[in-house]
PDB file of C-alpha atoms and ligand atoms in Angstrom:
ATOM      1  CA  UNK A 280      39.296   4.982  14.139  1.00 95.00           C
ATOM      2  CA  UNK A 281      37.629   4.181  17.515  1.00 97.00           C
ATOM      3  CA  UNK A 282      39.937   2.746  20.348  1.00 98.00           C
ATOM      4  CA  UNK A 283      38.779  -0.704  21.307  1.00 98.00           C
ATOM      5  CA  UNK A 284      41.523  -1.482  23.404  1.00 98.00           C
ATOM      6  CA  UNK A 285      40.149  -0.518  26.862  1.00 96.00           C
ATOM      7  CA  UNK A 286      36.588  -1.597  26.660  1.00 95.00           C
ATOM      8  CA  UNK A 287      34.183  -3.577  24.627  1.00 98.00           C
ATOM      9  CA  UNK A 288      31.193  -1.254  24.214  1.00 98.00           C
ATOM     10  CA  UNK A 289      31.199  -1.790  20.546  1.00 98.00           C
ATOM     11  CA  UNK A 290      31.391  -5.581  20.680  1.00 98.00           C
ATOM     12  CA  UNK A 291      28.646  -7.722  19.450  1.00 99.00           C
ATOM     13  CA  UNK A 292      28.215 -11.438  19.571  1.00 98.00           C
ATOM     14  CA  UNK A 293      26.717 -13.201  16.579  1.00 98.00           C
ATOM     15  CA  UNK A 294      24.972 -15.904  18.492  1.00 98.00           C
ATOM     16  CA  UNK A 295      26.103 -18.720  16.158  1.00 98.00           C
ATOM     17  CA  UNK A 296      29.610 -18.114  17.877  1.00 98.00           C
ATOM     18  CA  UNK A 297      28.169 -19.635  20.976  1.00 98.00           C
ATOM     19  CA  UNK A 298      25.587 -21.978  19.363  1.00 98.00           C
ATOM     20  CA  UNK A 299      27.341 -24.821  21.415  1.00 98.00           C
ATOM     21  CA  UNK A 300      29.098 -25.037  24.498  1.00 98.00           C
ATOM     22  CA  UNK A 301      31.238 -27.994  25.196  1.00 98.00           C
ATOM     23  CA  UNK A 302      29.670 -29.402  22.020  1.00 98.00           C
ATOM     24  CA  UNK A 303      25.910 -29.092  23.503  1.00 98.00           C
ATOM     25  CA  UNK A 304      23.516 -26.763  22.006  1.00 98.00           C
ATOM     26  CA  UNK A 305      23.039 -23.557  24.048  1.00 98.00           C
ATOM     27  CA  UNK A 306      19.526 -21.888  24.255  1.00 98.00           C
ATOM     28  CA  UNK A 307      19.365 -18.200  23.182  1.00 98.00           C
ATOM     29  CA  UNK A 308      18.067 -17.009  26.582  1.00 98.00           C
ATOM     30  CA  UNK A 309      21.122 -18.370  28.149  1.00 98.00           C
ATOM     31  CA  UNK A 310      23.442 -17.010  25.536  1.00 98.00           C
ATOM     32  CA  UNK A 311      21.661 -13.365  26.223  1.00 98.00           C
ATOM     33  CA  UNK A 312      22.428 -13.906  29.965  1.00 98.00           C
ATOM     34  CA  UNK A 313      25.957 -15.107  29.527  1.00 98.00           C
ATOM     35  CA  UNK A 314      26.725 -11.890  27.362  1.00 98.00           C
ATOM     36  CA  UNK A 315      24.735  -9.530  29.710  1.00 98.00           C
ATOM     37  CA  UNK A 316      26.932 -10.777  32.574  1.00 98.00           C
ATOM     38  CA  UNK A 317      29.951  -9.699  30.790  1.00 98.00           C
ATOM     39  CA  UNK A 318      28.741  -6.251  29.882  1.00 98.00           C
ATOM     40  CA  UNK A 319      28.328  -7.195  26.154  1.00 98.00           C
ATOM     41  CA  UNK A 320      25.692  -4.708  24.885  1.00 97.00           C
ATOM     42  CA  UNK A 321      24.699  -6.368  21.598  1.00 98.00           C
ATOM     43  CA  UNK A 322      23.977  -9.613  19.743  1.00 98.00           C
ATOM     44  CA  UNK A 323      22.863 -10.796  16.437  1.00 98.00           C
ATOM     45  CA  UNK A 324      20.670 -13.840  16.893  1.00 98.00           C
ATOM     46  CA  UNK A 325      19.810 -16.524  14.283  1.00 98.00           C
ATOM     47  CA  UNK A 326      16.104 -17.142  13.412  1.00 98.00           C
ATOM     48  CA  UNK A 327      16.248 -20.779  14.454  1.00 98.00           C
ATOM     49  CA  UNK A 328      17.464 -19.756  17.993  1.00 98.00           C
ATOM     50  CA  UNK A 329      14.814 -17.093  18.113  1.00 98.00           C
ATOM     51  CA  UNK A 330      12.216 -19.429  17.073  1.00 98.00           C
ATOM     52  CA  UNK A 331      13.290 -22.114  19.667  1.00 98.00           C
ATOM     53  CA  UNK A 332      12.882 -19.519  22.399  1.00 98.00           C
ATOM     54  CA  UNK A 333      10.029 -17.560  21.266  1.00 98.00           C
ATOM     55  CA  UNK A 334      10.154 -14.059  19.615  1.00 98.00           C
ATOM     56  CA  UNK A 335       8.323 -12.353  22.612  1.00 98.00           C
ATOM     57  CA  UNK A 336      10.459 -14.058  25.020  1.00 98.00           C
ATOM     58  CA  UNK A 337      13.572 -12.855  23.349  1.00 98.00           C
ATOM     59  CA  UNK A 338      12.296  -9.359  22.939  1.00 98.00           C
ATOM     60  CA  UNK A 339      11.540  -9.153  26.521  1.00 98.00           C
ATOM     61  CA  UNK A 340      14.947 -10.479  27.665  1.00 98.00           C
ATOM     62  CA  UNK A 341      16.752  -8.126  25.354  1.00 98.00           C
ATOM     63  CA  UNK A 342      14.728  -5.257  27.002  1.00 98.00           C
ATOM     64  CA  UNK A 343      15.514  -6.549  30.503  1.00 98.00           C
ATOM     65  CA  UNK A 344      19.180  -6.471  29.825  1.00 98.00           C
ATOM     66  CA  UNK A 345      19.068  -3.191  27.781  1.00 98.00           C
ATOM     67  CA  UNK A 346      20.546  -5.290  24.992  1.00 98.00           C
ATOM     68  CA  UNK A 347      20.604  -4.261  21.243  1.00 98.00           C
ATOM     69  CA  UNK A 348      20.833  -6.081  18.131  1.00 98.00           C
ATOM     70  CA  UNK A 349      23.493  -5.515  15.546  1.00 98.00           C
ATOM     71  CA  UNK A 350      21.596  -7.333  13.082  1.00 98.00           C
ATOM     72  CA  UNK A 351      19.271 -10.366  12.506  1.00 98.00           C
ATOM     73  CA  UNK A 352      20.278 -13.558  10.861  1.00 98.00           C
ATOM     74  CA  UNK A 353      18.978 -14.035   8.370  1.00 97.00           C
ATOM     75  CA  UNK A 354      16.776 -13.819   5.251  1.00 98.00           C
ATOM     76  CA  UNK A 355      17.483 -14.548   1.549  1.00 98.00           C
ATOM     77  CA  UNK A 356      17.607 -17.827  -0.222  1.00 98.00           C
ATOM     78  CA  UNK A 357      15.572 -16.434  -3.172  1.00 98.00           C
ATOM     79  CA  UNK A 358      16.408 -18.497  -6.120  1.00 98.00           C
ATOM     80  CA  UNK A 359      14.018 -21.554  -6.901  1.00 98.00           C
ATOM     81  CA  UNK A 360      12.995 -23.562  -9.824  1.00 97.00           C
ATOM     82  CA  UNK A 361       9.364 -22.509  -9.783  1.00 96.00           C
ATOM     83  CA  UNK A 362       7.084 -19.741  -8.832  1.00 97.00           C
ATOM     84  CA  UNK A 363       5.563 -21.619  -5.856  1.00 98.00           C
ATOM     85  CA  UNK A 364       9.024 -22.071  -4.483  1.00 97.00           C
ATOM     86  CA  UNK A 365       9.972 -18.409  -4.960  1.00 97.00           C
ATOM     87  CA  UNK A 366       6.616 -17.417  -3.194  1.00 98.00           C
ATOM     88  CA  UNK A 367       7.508 -19.620  -0.297  1.00 98.00           C
ATOM     89  CA  UNK A 368      10.824 -17.876  -0.061  1.00 98.00           C
ATOM     90  CA  UNK A 369       9.237 -14.493  -0.243  1.00 98.00           C
ATOM     91  CA  UNK A 370       6.769 -15.416   2.631  1.00 98.00           C
ATOM     92  CA  UNK A 371       9.360 -16.768   4.766  1.00 98.00           C
ATOM     93  CA  UNK A 372      11.400 -13.374   4.137  1.00 98.00           C
ATOM     94  CA  UNK A 373       8.396 -11.409   5.221  1.00 98.00           C
ATOM     95  CA  UNK A 374       8.115 -13.398   8.507  1.00 98.00           C
ATOM     96  CA  UNK A 375      11.952 -12.791   8.896  1.00 98.00           C
ATOM     97  CA  UNK A 376      11.402  -8.925   8.541  1.00 98.00           C
ATOM     98  CA  UNK A 377       8.383  -9.044  11.098  1.00 98.00           C
ATOM     99  CA  UNK A 378      10.640 -10.767  13.544  1.00 98.00           C
ATOM    100  CA  UNK A 379      13.461  -8.297  13.030  1.00 98.00           C
ATOM    101  CA  UNK A 380      11.113  -5.414  13.661  1.00 98.00           C
ATOM    102  CA  UNK A 381       9.711  -7.217  16.938  1.00 98.00           C
ATOM    103  CA  UNK A 382      13.346  -7.607  18.110  1.00 98.00           C
ATOM    104  CA  UNK A 383      14.389  -3.919  17.197  1.00 97.00           C
ATOM    105  CA  UNK A 384      17.098  -5.136  14.752  1.00 98.00           C
ATOM    106  CA  UNK A 385      18.871  -2.430  12.772  1.00 98.00           C
ATOM    107  CA  UNK A 386      18.862  -4.533   9.625  1.00 98.00           C
ATOM    108  CA  UNK A 387      17.871  -8.062   8.229  1.00 98.00           C
ATOM    109  CA  UNK A 388      21.002  -9.636   7.012  1.00 98.00           C
ATOM    110  CA  UNK A 389      20.493 -11.388   3.432  1.00 98.00           C
ATOM    111  CA  UNK A 390      22.340 -14.447   2.489  1.00 98.00           C
ATOM    112  CA  UNK A 391      20.793 -14.583  -1.019  1.00 98.00           C
ATOM    113  CA  UNK A 392      21.161 -18.218  -1.992  1.00 98.00           C
ATOM    114  CA  UNK A 393      22.741 -19.704  -5.008  1.00 98.00           C
ATOM    115  CA  UNK A 394      21.670 -22.684  -7.347  1.00 98.00           C
ATOM    116  CA  UNK A 395      18.367 -24.079  -6.309  1.00 98.00           C
ATOM    117  CA  UNK A 396      18.748 -27.445  -4.506  1.00 97.00           C
ATOM    118  CA  UNK A 397      22.570 -27.209  -4.380  1.00 98.00           C
ATOM    119  CA  UNK A 398      22.475 -26.727  -0.614  1.00 97.00           C
ATOM    120  CA  UNK A 399      20.727 -29.985  -0.515  1.00 96.00           C
ATOM    121  CA  UNK A 400      23.366 -31.692  -2.737  1.00 97.00           C
ATOM    122  CA  UNK A 401      21.082 -31.655  -5.750  1.00 98.00           C
ATOM    123  CA  UNK A 402      21.508 -28.546  -7.823  1.00 98.00           C
ATOM    124  CA  UNK A 403      18.550 -28.108 -10.270  1.00 98.00           C
ATOM    125  CA  UNK A 404      20.593 -26.398 -12.941  1.00 98.00           C
ATOM    126  CA  UNK A 405      23.948 -24.867 -13.577  1.00 98.00           C
ATOM    127  CA  UNK A 406      22.680 -21.337 -14.487  1.00 98.00           C
ATOM    128  CA  UNK A 407      24.179 -19.032 -12.056  1.00 98.00           C
ATOM    129  CA  UNK A 408      23.297 -16.036 -14.109  1.00 98.00           C
ATOM    130  CA  UNK A 409      19.565 -17.003 -13.732  1.00 98.00           C
ATOM    131  CA  UNK A 410      20.086 -17.507  -9.946  1.00 98.00           C
ATOM    132  CA  UNK A 411      21.480 -13.956  -9.874  1.00 98.00           C
ATOM    133  CA  UNK A 412      18.489 -12.597 -11.831  1.00 98.00           C
ATOM    134  CA  UNK A 413      16.188 -14.341  -9.325  1.00 98.00           C
ATOM    135  CA  UNK A 414      18.057 -12.787  -6.349  1.00 98.00           C
ATOM    136  CA  UNK A 415      17.482  -9.245  -7.813  1.00 98.00           C
ATOM    137  CA  UNK A 416      13.790  -9.990  -8.296  1.00 98.00           C
ATOM    138  CA  UNK A 417      13.542 -11.366  -4.875  1.00 98.00           C
ATOM    139  CA  UNK A 418      15.272  -8.430  -3.129  1.00 98.00           C
ATOM    140  CA  UNK A 419      13.228  -6.022  -5.240  1.00 98.00           C
ATOM    141  CA  UNK A 420       9.802  -7.527  -4.237  1.00 98.00           C
ATOM    142  CA  UNK A 421      11.031  -7.790  -0.658  1.00 98.00           C
ATOM    143  CA  UNK A 422      12.103  -4.203  -0.539  1.00 97.00           C
ATOM    144  CA  UNK A 423       8.456  -3.020  -0.826  1.00 96.00           C
ATOM    145  CA  UNK A 424       7.463  -4.952   2.284  1.00 97.00           C
ATOM    146  CA  UNK A 425      10.620  -3.978   4.189  1.00 97.00           C
ATOM    147  CA  UNK A 426       9.924  -0.326   3.346  1.00 95.00           C
ATOM    148  CA  UNK A 427       6.456  -0.601   4.949  1.00 93.00           C
ATOM    149  CA  UNK A 428       8.235  -1.450   8.336  1.00 91.00           C
ATOM    150  CA  UNK A 429      11.256   0.549   7.806  1.00 96.00           C
ATOM    151  CA  UNK A 430      13.582  -2.351   8.000  1.00 98.00           C
ATOM    152  CA  UNK A 431      16.794  -1.964   6.111  1.00 98.00           C
ATOM    153  CA  UNK A 432      18.181  -5.041   4.142  1.00 98.00           C
ATOM    154  CA  UNK A 433      21.878  -5.806   4.357  1.00 98.00           C
ATOM    155  CA  UNK A 434      23.166  -8.089   1.525  1.00 98.00           C
ATOM    156  CA  UNK A 435      25.894 -10.125   2.671  1.00 98.00           C
ATOM    157  CA  UNK A 436      28.331 -11.077  -0.182  1.00 98.00           C
ATOM    158  CA  UNK A 437      29.722 -14.390   0.603  1.00 98.00           C
ATOM    159  CA  UNK A 438      33.121 -15.904  -0.367  1.00 98.00           C
ATOM    160  CA  UNK A 439      33.038 -17.391  -3.901  1.00 98.00           C
ATOM    161  CA  UNK A 440      33.505 -20.891  -2.346  1.00 98.00           C
ATOM    162  CA  UNK A 441      29.753 -20.535  -1.386  1.00 98.00           C
ATOM    163  CA  UNK A 442      28.430 -19.571  -4.806  1.00 98.00           C
ATOM    164  CA  UNK A 443      26.676 -22.751  -5.554  1.00 98.00           C
ATOM    165  CA  UNK A 444      25.088 -23.605  -2.139  1.00 98.00           C
ATOM    166  CA  UNK A 445      24.531 -20.254  -0.305  1.00 98.00           C
ATOM    167  CA  UNK A 446      25.045 -17.056  -2.119  1.00 98.00           C
ATOM    168  CA  UNK A 447      25.675 -16.182  -5.791  1.00 98.00           C
ATOM    169  CA  UNK A 448      26.465 -12.590  -4.731  1.00 98.00           C
ATOM    170  CA  UNK A 449      30.185 -12.905  -3.882  1.00 98.00           C
ATOM    171  CA  UNK A 450      31.761  -9.596  -3.885  1.00 98.00           C
ATOM    172  CA  UNK A 451      31.009  -6.184  -2.350  1.00 98.00           C
ATOM    173  CA  UNK A 452      31.060  -4.778  -5.907  1.00 98.00           C
ATOM    174  CA  UNK A 453      28.230  -7.126  -6.866  1.00 98.00           C
ATOM    175  CA  UNK A 454      26.228  -6.369  -3.811  1.00 98.00           C
ATOM    176  CA  UNK A 455      26.592  -2.756  -4.291  1.00 98.00           C
ATOM    177  CA  UNK A 456      25.619  -2.991  -7.904  1.00 98.00           C
ATOM    178  CA  UNK A 457      22.389  -4.591  -6.689  1.00 98.00           C
ATOM    179  CA  UNK A 458      21.905  -1.764  -4.119  1.00 98.00           C
ATOM    180  CA  UNK A 459      22.437   0.801  -6.633  1.00 97.00           C
ATOM    181  CA  UNK A 460      19.971  -0.742  -9.095  1.00 97.00           C
ATOM    182  CA  UNK A 461      17.231  -1.337  -6.732  1.00 97.00           C
ATOM    183  CA  UNK A 462      17.758   1.598  -4.229  1.00 96.00           C
ATOM    184  CA  UNK A 463      19.180   4.321  -6.071  1.00 94.00           C
ATOM    185  CA  UNK A 464      20.395   7.023  -3.608  1.00 82.00           C
ATOM    186  CA  UNK A 465      23.012   9.588  -3.088  1.00 60.00           C
ATOM    187  CA  UNK A 466      26.227   7.834  -1.933  1.00 54.00           C
ATOM    188  CA  UNK A 467      28.380   8.877   0.863  1.00 50.00           C
ATOM    189  CA  UNK A 468      27.621  10.261   4.458  1.00 49.00           C
ATOM    190  CA  UNK A 469      26.428  13.626   3.644  1.00 55.00           C
ATOM    191  CA  UNK A 470      23.995  14.972   6.231  1.00 51.00           C
ATOM    192  CA  UNK A 471      20.296  14.944   5.193  1.00 52.00           C
ATOM    193  CA  UNK A 472      20.773  11.806   2.941  1.00 60.00           C
ATOM    194  CA  UNK A 473      18.221   9.288   3.947  1.00 68.00           C
ATOM    195  CA  UNK A 474      18.970   5.991   5.556  1.00 75.00           C
ATOM    196  CA  UNK A 475      19.500   3.272   2.922  1.00 90.00           C
ATOM    197  CA  UNK A 476      16.643   0.814   2.539  1.00 96.00           C
ATOM    198  CA  UNK A 477      19.290  -1.520   0.971  1.00 98.00           C
ATOM    199  CA  UNK A 478      22.958  -1.860   1.965  1.00 98.00           C
ATOM    200  CA  UNK A 479      25.511  -4.316   2.842  1.00 98.00           C
ATOM    201  CA  UNK A 480      26.991  -6.504   5.634  1.00 98.00           C
ATOM    202  CA  UNK A 481      30.746  -6.441   5.272  1.00 98.00           C
ATOM    203  CA  UNK A 482      31.990  -9.856   6.857  1.00 98.00           C
ATOM    204  CA  UNK A 483      35.778  -9.957   7.069  1.00 98.00           C
ATOM    205  CA  UNK A 484      35.742 -13.772   6.361  1.00 98.00           C
ATOM    206  CA  UNK A 485      33.958 -13.349   2.943  1.00 98.00           C
ATOM    207  CA  UNK A 486      35.743 -10.336   1.643  1.00 98.00           C
ATOM    208  CA  UNK A 487      39.122 -10.051   3.036  1.00 98.00           C
ATOM    209  CA  UNK A 488      40.878 -11.365  -0.214  1.00 98.00           C
ATOM    210  CA  UNK A 489      39.083  -8.986  -2.496  1.00 98.00           C
ATOM    211  CA  UNK A 490      41.661  -6.581  -4.293  1.00 98.00           C
ATOM    212  CA  UNK A 491      38.870  -4.138  -4.805  1.00 98.00           C
ATOM    213  CA  UNK A 492      37.774  -4.157  -1.247  1.00 98.00           C
ATOM    214  CA  UNK A 493      38.854  -0.802  -0.066  1.00 98.00           C
ATOM    215  CA  UNK A 494      37.392   1.044  -3.104  1.00 98.00           C
ATOM    216  CA  UNK A 495      34.075  -0.692  -2.681  1.00 98.00           C
ATOM    217  CA  UNK A 496      33.933   0.133   0.984  1.00 98.00           C
ATOM    218  CA  UNK A 497      34.435   3.806  -0.106  1.00 98.00           C
ATOM    219  CA  UNK A 498      31.819   3.353  -2.657  1.00 98.00           C
ATOM    220  CA  UNK A 499      29.336   1.935  -0.176  1.00 97.00           C
ATOM    221  CA  UNK A 500      29.956   4.934   2.135  1.00 97.00           C
ATOM    222  CA  UNK A 501      28.167   5.250   5.450  1.00 96.00           C
ATOM    223  CA  UNK A 502      24.750   5.004   4.265  1.00 95.00           C
ATOM    224  CA  UNK A 503      25.117   1.559   2.725  1.00 97.00           C
ATOM    225  CA  UNK A 504      27.403   0.019   5.424  1.00 98.00           C
ATOM    226  CA  UNK A 505      24.958  -1.647   7.762  1.00 98.00           C
ATOM    227  CA  UNK A 506      26.961  -4.301   9.527  1.00 98.00           C
ATOM    228  CA  UNK A 507      30.549  -5.386  10.118  1.00 98.00           C
ATOM    229  CA  UNK A 508      31.242  -8.987  10.962  1.00 98.00           C
ATOM    230  CA  UNK A 509      34.616 -10.208  12.172  1.00 98.00           C
ATOM    231  CA  UNK A 510      36.496 -13.512  12.699  1.00 98.00           C
ATOM    232  CA  UNK A 511      39.768 -14.774  11.092  1.00 98.00           C
ATOM    233  CA  UNK A 512      40.882 -16.907   8.179  1.00 98.00           C
ATOM    234  CA  UNK A 513      42.973 -19.831   9.378  1.00 98.00           C
ATOM    235  CA  UNK A 514      45.724 -21.196   7.737  1.00 98.00           C
ATOM    236  CA  UNK A 515      45.093 -24.021   6.794  1.00 98.00           C
ATOM    237  CA  UNK A 516      41.269 -23.901   6.889  1.00 97.00           C
ATOM    238  CA  UNK A 517      39.903 -27.520   7.560  1.00 97.00           C
ATOM    239  CA  UNK A 518      36.301 -27.033   6.890  1.00 97.00           C
ATOM    240  CA  UNK A 519      34.818 -24.753   4.361  1.00 93.00           C
ATOM    241  CA  UNK A 520      31.862 -23.705   6.612  1.00 97.00           C
ATOM    242  CA  UNK A 521      32.539 -24.498  10.183  1.00 98.00           C
ATOM    243  CA  UNK A 522      36.324 -23.738  10.735  1.00 98.00           C
ATOM    244  CA  UNK A 523      36.426 -19.868  11.044  1.00 98.00           C
ATOM    245  CA  UNK A 524      39.088 -18.482  13.519  1.00 98.00           C
ATOM    246  CA  UNK A 525      39.168 -16.308  16.437  1.00 98.00           C
ATOM    247  CA  UNK A 526      40.301 -12.814  15.643  1.00 98.00           C
ATOM    248  CA  UNK A 527      43.929 -12.617  15.750  1.00 98.00           C
ATOM    249  CA  UNK A 528      44.477 -16.404  14.902  1.00 98.00           C
ATOM    250  CA  UNK A 529      44.535 -16.019  11.217  1.00 98.00           C
ATOM    251  CA  UNK A 530      45.565 -14.000   8.289  1.00 98.00           C
ATOM    252  CA  UNK A 531      43.017 -11.098   8.004  1.00 98.00           C
ATOM    253  CA  UNK A 532      44.203  -7.658   8.746  1.00 98.00           C
ATOM    254  CA  UNK A 533      41.037  -6.752  10.824  1.00 98.00           C
ATOM    255  CA  UNK A 534      42.257  -3.380  12.143  1.00 98.00           C
ATOM    256  CA  UNK A 535      42.936  -2.243   8.515  1.00 98.00           C
ATOM    257  CA  UNK A 536      39.546  -3.316   7.494  1.00 98.00           C
ATOM    258  CA  UNK A 537      37.785  -1.624  10.644  1.00 98.00           C
ATOM    259  CA  UNK A 538      39.790   1.444   9.655  1.00 98.00           C
ATOM    260  CA  UNK A 539      38.508   1.464   6.141  1.00 98.00           C
ATOM    261  CA  UNK A 540      34.839   1.009   7.304  1.00 98.00           C
ATOM    262  CA  UNK A 541      34.979   3.535   9.946  1.00 98.00           C
ATOM    263  CA  UNK A 542      36.736   6.040   7.654  1.00 98.00           C
ATOM    264  CA  UNK A 543      33.294   6.164   6.059  1.00 98.00           C
ATOM    265  CA  UNK A 544      31.617   6.968   9.247  1.00 97.00           C
ATOM    266  CA  UNK A 545      30.515   3.514  10.295  1.00 97.00           C
ATOM    267  CA  UNK A 546      30.007   3.649  13.971  1.00 97.00           C
ATOM    268  CA  UNK A 547      28.209   0.504  14.664  1.00 98.00           C
ATOM    269  CA  UNK A 548      29.120  -2.742  16.472  1.00 98.00           C
ATOM    270  CA  UNK A 549      31.836  -5.119  15.583  1.00 98.00           C
ATOM    271  CA  UNK A 550      29.953  -8.198  15.434  1.00 98.00           C
ATOM    272  CA  UNK A 551      32.010 -11.528  16.130  1.00 99.00           C
ATOM    273  CA  UNK A 552      30.662 -14.457  13.987  1.00 98.00           C
ATOM    274  CA  UNK A 553      32.629 -17.633  14.358  1.00 98.00           C
ATOM    275  CA  UNK A 554      31.340 -21.245  13.103  1.00 98.00           C
ATOM    276  CA  UNK A 555      33.913 -23.519  14.619  1.00 98.00           C
ATOM    277  CA  UNK A 556      32.734 -27.204  15.169  1.00 98.00           C
ATOM    278  CA  UNK A 557      36.115 -28.666  16.145  1.00 98.00           C
ATOM    279  CA  UNK A 558      37.252 -25.741  18.221  1.00 98.00           C
ATOM    280  CA  UNK A 559      35.234 -23.068  19.750  1.00 98.00           C
ATOM    281  CA  UNK A 560      31.977 -25.001  19.947  1.00 98.00           C
ATOM    282  CA  UNK A 561      33.791 -27.574  21.898  1.00 98.00           C
ATOM    283  CA  UNK A 562      34.886 -25.092  24.619  1.00 98.00           C
ATOM    284  CA  UNK A 563      32.871 -23.671  27.259  1.00 98.00           C
ATOM    285  CA  UNK A 564      30.637 -20.610  26.457  1.00 98.00           C
ATOM    286  CA  UNK A 565      32.217 -18.459  29.153  1.00 98.00           C
ATOM    287  CA  UNK A 566      35.716 -19.152  27.824  1.00 98.00           C
ATOM    288  CA  UNK A 567      34.547 -18.225  24.402  1.00 98.00           C
ATOM    289  CA  UNK A 568      33.037 -14.929  25.285  1.00 98.00           C
ATOM    290  CA  UNK A 569      35.923 -13.896  27.452  1.00 98.00           C
ATOM    291  CA  UNK A 570      38.191 -14.676  24.470  1.00 98.00           C
ATOM    292  CA  UNK A 571      35.942 -12.591  22.180  1.00 98.00           C
ATOM    293  CA  UNK A 572      36.227  -9.712  24.672  1.00 98.00           C
ATOM    294  CA  UNK A 573      39.881  -9.960  24.950  1.00 98.00           C
ATOM    295  CA  UNK A 574      40.610 -10.283  21.036  1.00 98.00           C
ATOM    296  CA  UNK A 575      37.999  -7.614  20.215  1.00 98.00           C
ATOM    297  CA  UNK A 576      40.235  -5.288  22.389  1.00 98.00           C
ATOM    298  CA  UNK A 577      43.654  -6.561  20.875  1.00 98.00           C
ATOM    299  CA  UNK A 578      43.065  -7.778  17.382  1.00 98.00           C
ATOM    300  CA  UNK A 579      40.171  -5.923  15.966  1.00 98.00           C
TER     301      UNK A 579
HETATM  302 ZN1  LIG B 842      28.580 -12.624   8.357  1.00 57.64          ZN
END
């Protein structure tokens, strides 16, 4: 396992972590500058932040600071009640792939969607199996386009509490079943095996509780492990979406998880992704980034 204790070469900041500073929205160029000043070499930006700044501007800034992406957030949201809605989702996902390519992202992260309308508080139906079928169709169709630009897609299983609103793929096992069905390949990390077109983003917050986690990480192998997201699970958690903890403040054994992922040959960034409306988004961006560096070294 890599030693993170003396430097933060492998730290990436998911830019949602510093979406706000002292409660006020921070623009992506300012986030990039603040990261660069601290020697942070990678980020994973969100589409709305990129759109606000302009893809070209962001691409240039990344180049200026020799900064990499650890992923691009995010595509997905496939299920819909009619063909028109599903086509709109497809078109939007194609644009997300184009942006990911323009920014040099290693993968586009997919939050696959749940019951149509649920995120807006008006679920159109109760058929989660149908939603899952539409997710598979949606990813299959998108894979063709992603293949033409060589952009890997990373399915992020979300904690089951988000199954209705955000993602009906809730375990690594489910995600890998979809990977194996749509992108069959030799598993493992043998030399010469091609890069996966479809893989997974392992987010500690979503999967830490899963009794099959270690086995499914081994099943994924190096080729399908496209991203590692870290934060912590607070006890108690006060908000289902926006009360994620800083690494070391909760109950997730992050070094164990990283050990499992790295045992498969994963050698990418450890991406800090914290949504925290009442705590970290109320603090100064500099303080948050310094804390991310410190905890990356001591708790990941
Ligand atoms: Zn994540």
